Short mmCIF file of N, CA, C and O in Angstrom, two decimals:
data_model
loop_
_atom_site.label_atom_id
_atom_site.label_comp_id
_atom_site.label_asym_id
_atom_site.label_seq_id
_atom_site.Cartn_x
_atom_site.Cartn_y
_atom_site.Cartn_z
N UNK A 10 154.56 109.20 97.92
CA UNK A 10 154.76 108.14 98.89
C UNK A 10 153.61 108.16 99.88
O UNK A 10 153.24 109.21 100.40
N UNK A 11 153.08 107.02 100.18
CA UNK A 11 152.00 106.89 101.16
C UNK A 11 152.60 106.76 102.56
O UNK A 11 153.71 106.26 102.73
N UNK A 12 151.84 107.23 103.53
CA UNK A 12 152.27 107.06 104.92
C UNK A 12 152.00 105.61 105.30
O UNK A 12 150.90 105.10 105.13
N UNK A 13 153.02 104.96 105.81
CA UNK A 13 152.91 103.56 106.20
C UNK A 13 152.77 103.45 107.71
O UNK A 13 153.28 104.30 108.45
N UNK A 14 152.10 102.40 108.14
CA UNK A 14 151.93 102.16 109.57
C UNK A 14 153.27 102.08 110.28
O UNK A 14 153.43 102.57 111.40
N UNK A 15 154.26 101.53 109.60
CA UNK A 15 155.60 101.42 110.17
C UNK A 15 156.18 102.80 110.49
O UNK A 15 156.86 102.99 111.50
N UNK A 16 155.90 103.78 109.63
CA UNK A 16 156.36 105.15 109.89
C UNK A 16 155.69 105.72 111.13
O UNK A 16 156.34 106.39 111.94
N UNK A 17 154.39 105.47 111.25
CA UNK A 17 153.66 105.96 112.42
C UNK A 17 154.20 105.33 113.70
O UNK A 17 154.38 106.01 114.71
N UNK A 18 154.44 104.03 113.65
CA UNK A 18 154.98 103.33 114.83
C UNK A 18 156.37 103.86 115.19
O UNK A 18 156.70 104.05 116.36
N UNK A 19 157.18 104.09 114.19
CA UNK A 19 158.53 104.62 114.40
C UNK A 19 158.46 106.00 115.05
O UNK A 19 159.13 106.26 116.06
N UNK A 20 157.67 106.88 114.47
CA UNK A 20 157.53 108.23 115.01
C UNK A 20 157.00 108.19 116.44
O UNK A 20 157.54 108.86 117.33
N UNK A 21 155.97 107.41 116.69
CA UNK A 21 155.39 107.32 118.04
C UNK A 21 156.40 106.78 119.04
O UNK A 21 156.48 107.25 120.18
N UNK A 22 157.21 105.81 118.63
CA UNK A 22 158.22 105.25 119.52
C UNK A 22 159.27 106.29 119.90
O UNK A 22 159.65 106.41 121.06
N UNK A 23 159.73 107.06 118.93
CA UNK A 23 160.72 108.11 119.21
C UNK A 23 160.10 109.17 120.10
O UNK A 23 160.70 109.62 121.08
N UNK A 24 158.87 109.56 119.80
CA UNK A 24 158.21 110.61 120.57
C UNK A 24 157.97 110.18 122.02
O UNK A 24 158.14 110.98 122.94
N UNK A 25 157.60 108.94 122.23
CA UNK A 25 157.29 108.50 123.59
C UNK A 25 158.53 108.12 124.39
O UNK A 25 158.55 108.31 125.60
N UNK A 26 159.57 107.62 123.72
CA UNK A 26 160.78 107.26 124.46
C UNK A 26 161.72 108.44 124.62
O UNK A 26 162.53 108.47 125.55
N UNK A 27 161.65 109.39 123.70
CA UNK A 27 162.50 110.58 123.78
C UNK A 27 163.88 110.42 123.18
O UNK A 27 164.70 111.32 123.28
N UNK A 28 164.14 109.29 122.53
CA UNK A 28 165.45 109.13 121.89
C UNK A 28 165.38 108.11 120.77
O UNK A 28 164.56 107.18 120.79
N UNK A 29 166.28 108.29 119.81
CA UNK A 29 166.37 107.34 118.70
C UNK A 29 166.82 105.97 119.18
O UNK A 29 166.30 104.94 118.74
N UNK A 30 167.80 105.95 120.08
CA UNK A 30 168.35 104.67 120.56
C UNK A 30 167.29 103.86 121.30
O UNK A 30 167.16 102.65 121.08
N UNK A 31 166.54 104.51 122.17
CA UNK A 31 165.50 103.80 122.94
C UNK A 31 164.40 103.30 122.00
O UNK A 31 163.90 102.19 122.16
N UNK A 32 164.02 104.13 121.04
CA UNK A 32 163.00 103.71 120.07
C UNK A 32 163.50 102.54 119.23
O UNK A 32 162.75 101.61 118.96
N UNK A 33 164.77 102.59 118.84
CA UNK A 33 165.34 101.50 118.06
C UNK A 33 165.30 100.19 118.84
O UNK A 33 164.94 99.14 118.29
N UNK A 34 165.66 100.25 120.12
CA UNK A 34 165.59 99.04 120.96
C UNK A 34 164.16 98.52 121.04
O UNK A 34 163.92 97.32 120.93
N UNK A 35 163.21 99.42 121.23
CA UNK A 35 161.81 99.05 121.34
C UNK A 35 161.29 98.40 120.06
O UNK A 35 160.54 97.43 120.10
N UNK A 36 161.74 98.92 118.92
CA UNK A 36 161.26 98.45 117.62
C UNK A 36 162.09 97.30 117.04
O UNK A 36 161.71 96.73 116.02
N UNK A 37 163.21 97.00 117.67
CA UNK A 37 164.07 95.95 117.13
C UNK A 37 164.78 96.38 115.86
O UNK A 37 165.00 95.58 114.94
N UNK A 38 165.14 97.65 115.77
CA UNK A 38 165.82 98.22 114.61
C UNK A 38 167.10 98.89 115.05
O UNK A 38 167.34 99.07 116.23
N UNK A 39 167.89 99.32 114.11
CA UNK A 39 169.07 100.12 114.45
C UNK A 39 168.63 101.58 114.57
O UNK A 39 167.62 101.99 113.98
N UNK A 40 169.41 102.35 115.31
CA UNK A 40 169.10 103.77 115.45
C UNK A 40 169.16 104.48 114.10
O UNK A 40 168.36 105.38 113.82
N UNK A 41 170.08 104.05 113.24
CA UNK A 41 170.18 104.69 111.91
C UNK A 41 168.94 104.39 111.06
O UNK A 41 168.48 105.26 110.31
N UNK A 42 168.39 103.19 111.17
CA UNK A 42 167.18 102.85 110.42
C UNK A 42 165.99 103.68 110.93
O UNK A 42 165.18 104.17 110.13
N UNK A 43 165.91 103.86 112.23
CA UNK A 43 164.84 104.67 112.82
C UNK A 43 165.00 106.12 112.37
O UNK A 43 164.03 106.78 111.97
N UNK A 44 166.22 106.63 112.39
CA UNK A 44 166.49 107.99 111.97
C UNK A 44 166.12 108.21 110.50
O UNK A 44 165.50 109.23 110.14
N UNK A 45 166.46 107.25 109.66
CA UNK A 45 166.16 107.35 108.24
C UNK A 45 164.64 107.35 108.01
O UNK A 45 164.13 108.16 107.24
N UNK A 46 163.93 106.48 108.70
CA UNK A 46 162.48 106.42 108.52
C UNK A 46 161.82 107.71 109.01
O UNK A 46 160.90 108.23 108.38
N UNK A 47 162.32 108.24 110.11
CA UNK A 47 161.80 109.49 110.65
C UNK A 47 162.04 110.64 109.67
O UNK A 47 161.14 111.47 109.46
N UNK A 48 163.21 110.66 109.05
CA UNK A 48 163.50 111.67 108.05
C UNK A 48 162.57 111.58 106.85
O UNK A 48 162.10 112.60 106.34
N UNK A 49 162.28 110.36 106.42
CA UNK A 49 161.35 110.16 105.31
C UNK A 49 159.95 110.63 105.68
O UNK A 49 159.25 111.25 104.88
N UNK A 50 159.54 110.34 106.91
CA UNK A 50 158.21 110.73 107.38
C UNK A 50 158.11 112.26 107.43
O UNK A 50 157.13 112.84 106.95
N UNK A 51 159.12 112.92 107.99
CA UNK A 51 159.11 114.38 108.04
C UNK A 51 159.13 114.98 106.63
O UNK A 51 158.42 115.97 106.38
N UNK A 52 159.90 114.40 105.73
CA UNK A 52 159.95 114.90 104.35
C UNK A 52 158.59 114.75 103.68
O UNK A 52 158.14 115.66 102.97
N UNK A 53 157.94 113.64 103.92
CA UNK A 53 156.62 113.40 103.34
C UNK A 53 155.61 114.41 103.88
O UNK A 53 154.78 114.93 103.13
N UNK A 54 155.68 114.68 105.18
CA UNK A 54 154.74 115.62 105.79
C UNK A 54 155.08 117.07 105.47
O UNK A 54 154.21 117.94 105.52
N UNK A 55 156.35 117.33 105.18
CA UNK A 55 156.77 118.67 104.82
C UNK A 55 156.99 119.62 105.98
O UNK A 55 156.99 120.83 105.79
N UNK A 56 157.17 119.06 107.17
CA UNK A 56 157.39 119.90 108.36
C UNK A 56 158.14 119.09 109.40
O UNK A 56 157.98 117.87 109.48
N UNK A 57 158.95 119.76 110.22
CA UNK A 57 159.67 119.04 111.27
C UNK A 57 158.72 118.60 112.39
O UNK A 57 157.77 119.30 112.74
N UNK A 58 159.00 117.42 112.91
CA UNK A 58 158.21 116.88 114.02
C UNK A 58 158.89 117.10 115.36
O UNK A 58 158.22 117.09 116.41
N UNK A 59 160.21 117.27 115.33
CA UNK A 59 160.99 117.44 116.55
C UNK A 59 161.79 118.73 116.50
O UNK A 59 162.18 119.17 115.42
N UNK A 60 162.05 119.29 117.67
CA UNK A 60 162.92 120.45 117.79
C UNK A 60 164.34 119.96 118.01
O UNK A 60 164.57 119.13 118.89
N UNK A 61 165.28 120.41 117.22
CA UNK A 61 166.67 120.04 117.39
C UNK A 61 166.99 118.65 116.89
O UNK A 61 166.15 117.94 116.37
N UNK A 62 168.24 118.28 117.08
CA UNK A 62 168.74 117.00 116.58
C UNK A 62 168.50 115.83 117.52
O UNK A 62 168.52 114.68 117.11
N UNK A 63 168.29 116.09 118.80
CA UNK A 63 168.21 115.01 119.78
C UNK A 63 166.87 114.29 119.79
O UNK A 63 166.72 113.25 120.42
N UNK A 64 165.87 114.82 119.12
CA UNK A 64 164.56 114.19 119.00
C UNK A 64 163.88 114.00 120.36
O UNK A 64 163.14 113.06 120.56
N UNK A 65 164.14 114.92 121.29
CA UNK A 65 163.55 114.77 122.62
C UNK A 65 162.35 115.68 122.85
O UNK A 65 161.58 115.45 123.78
N UNK A 66 162.17 116.70 121.99
CA UNK A 66 161.03 117.62 122.14
C UNK A 66 160.28 117.74 120.83
O UNK A 66 160.87 118.01 119.79
N UNK A 67 158.98 117.55 120.91
CA UNK A 67 158.13 117.67 119.73
C UNK A 67 157.84 119.13 119.41
O UNK A 67 157.70 119.95 120.32
N UNK A 68 157.70 119.42 118.13
CA UNK A 68 157.20 120.72 117.71
C UNK A 68 155.69 120.71 117.93
O UNK A 68 155.09 119.64 118.16
N UNK A 69 155.03 121.85 117.85
CA UNK A 69 153.55 121.84 117.93
C UNK A 69 152.93 120.92 116.88
O UNK A 69 151.99 120.18 117.16
N UNK A 70 153.48 120.95 115.67
CA UNK A 70 153.00 120.04 114.62
C UNK A 70 153.24 118.59 115.01
O UNK A 70 152.41 117.71 114.76
N UNK A 71 154.39 118.33 115.63
CA UNK A 71 154.70 116.97 116.09
C UNK A 71 153.72 116.48 117.13
O UNK A 71 153.33 115.30 117.12
N UNK A 72 153.30 117.35 118.04
CA UNK A 72 152.32 116.95 119.07
C UNK A 72 150.98 116.57 118.43
O UNK A 72 150.37 115.58 118.79
N UNK A 73 150.56 117.37 117.46
CA UNK A 73 149.31 117.07 116.75
C UNK A 73 149.44 115.76 115.97
O UNK A 73 148.53 114.92 115.99
N UNK A 74 150.57 115.59 115.32
CA UNK A 74 150.81 114.39 114.52
C UNK A 74 150.87 113.15 115.42
O UNK A 74 150.36 112.09 115.05
N UNK A 75 151.47 113.29 116.60
CA UNK A 75 151.54 112.15 117.52
C UNK A 75 150.14 111.70 117.93
O UNK A 75 149.86 110.50 117.95
N UNK A 76 149.27 112.63 118.23
CA UNK A 76 147.90 112.27 118.62
C UNK A 76 147.21 111.51 117.48
O UNK A 76 146.54 110.49 117.72
N UNK A 77 147.38 111.98 116.26
CA UNK A 77 146.78 111.31 115.10
C UNK A 77 147.42 109.94 114.86
O UNK A 77 146.73 108.97 114.54
N UNK A 78 148.73 109.87 115.01
CA UNK A 78 149.43 108.59 114.82
C UNK A 78 148.97 107.57 115.85
O UNK A 78 148.74 106.40 115.51
N UNK A 79 148.84 107.99 117.10
CA UNK A 79 148.39 107.06 118.15
C UNK A 79 146.98 106.56 117.86
O UNK A 79 146.68 105.38 118.08
N UNK A 80 146.10 107.44 117.37
CA UNK A 80 144.74 107.01 117.02
C UNK A 80 144.77 105.99 115.87
O UNK A 80 144.07 104.98 115.91
N UNK A 81 145.59 106.25 114.85
CA UNK A 81 145.67 105.35 113.71
C UNK A 81 146.24 103.99 114.12
O UNK A 81 145.74 102.94 113.69
N UNK A 82 147.27 104.01 114.96
CA UNK A 82 147.88 102.75 115.42
C UNK A 82 146.87 101.96 116.24
O UNK A 82 146.72 100.74 116.06
N UNK A 83 146.16 102.63 117.15
CA UNK A 83 145.16 101.96 117.98
C UNK A 83 144.04 101.37 117.12
O UNK A 83 143.58 100.25 117.36
N UNK A 84 143.60 102.11 116.10
CA UNK A 84 142.54 101.61 115.22
C UNK A 84 143.02 100.38 114.45
O UNK A 84 142.28 99.40 114.32
N UNK A 85 144.25 100.43 113.96
CA UNK A 85 144.79 99.27 113.24
C UNK A 85 144.95 98.07 114.15
O UNK A 85 144.62 96.95 113.78
N UNK A 86 145.50 98.31 115.34
CA UNK A 86 145.73 97.21 116.27
C UNK A 86 144.44 96.63 116.84
O UNK A 86 144.41 95.48 117.25
N UNK A 87 143.40 97.45 116.85
CA UNK A 87 142.10 97.00 117.39
C UNK A 87 141.37 96.22 116.38
O UNK A 87 140.84 95.22 116.38
#
């Protein structure tokens, strides 16, 4: 599976808002859809991006991935 821009946007939204519900509102999706996409992204990467179930704290890998995701999103949007 290829990493899709939608996955990067989803991950970045959860990371910056600190919750699935807030990210879902921002993206115009349901929280369950955001959660499912995040799970697919983590499975594809092979490592957890968040500590715990609440998705409020990034792992060290998650922080690195967020920086890369933000660069990719900015490049695409530019």
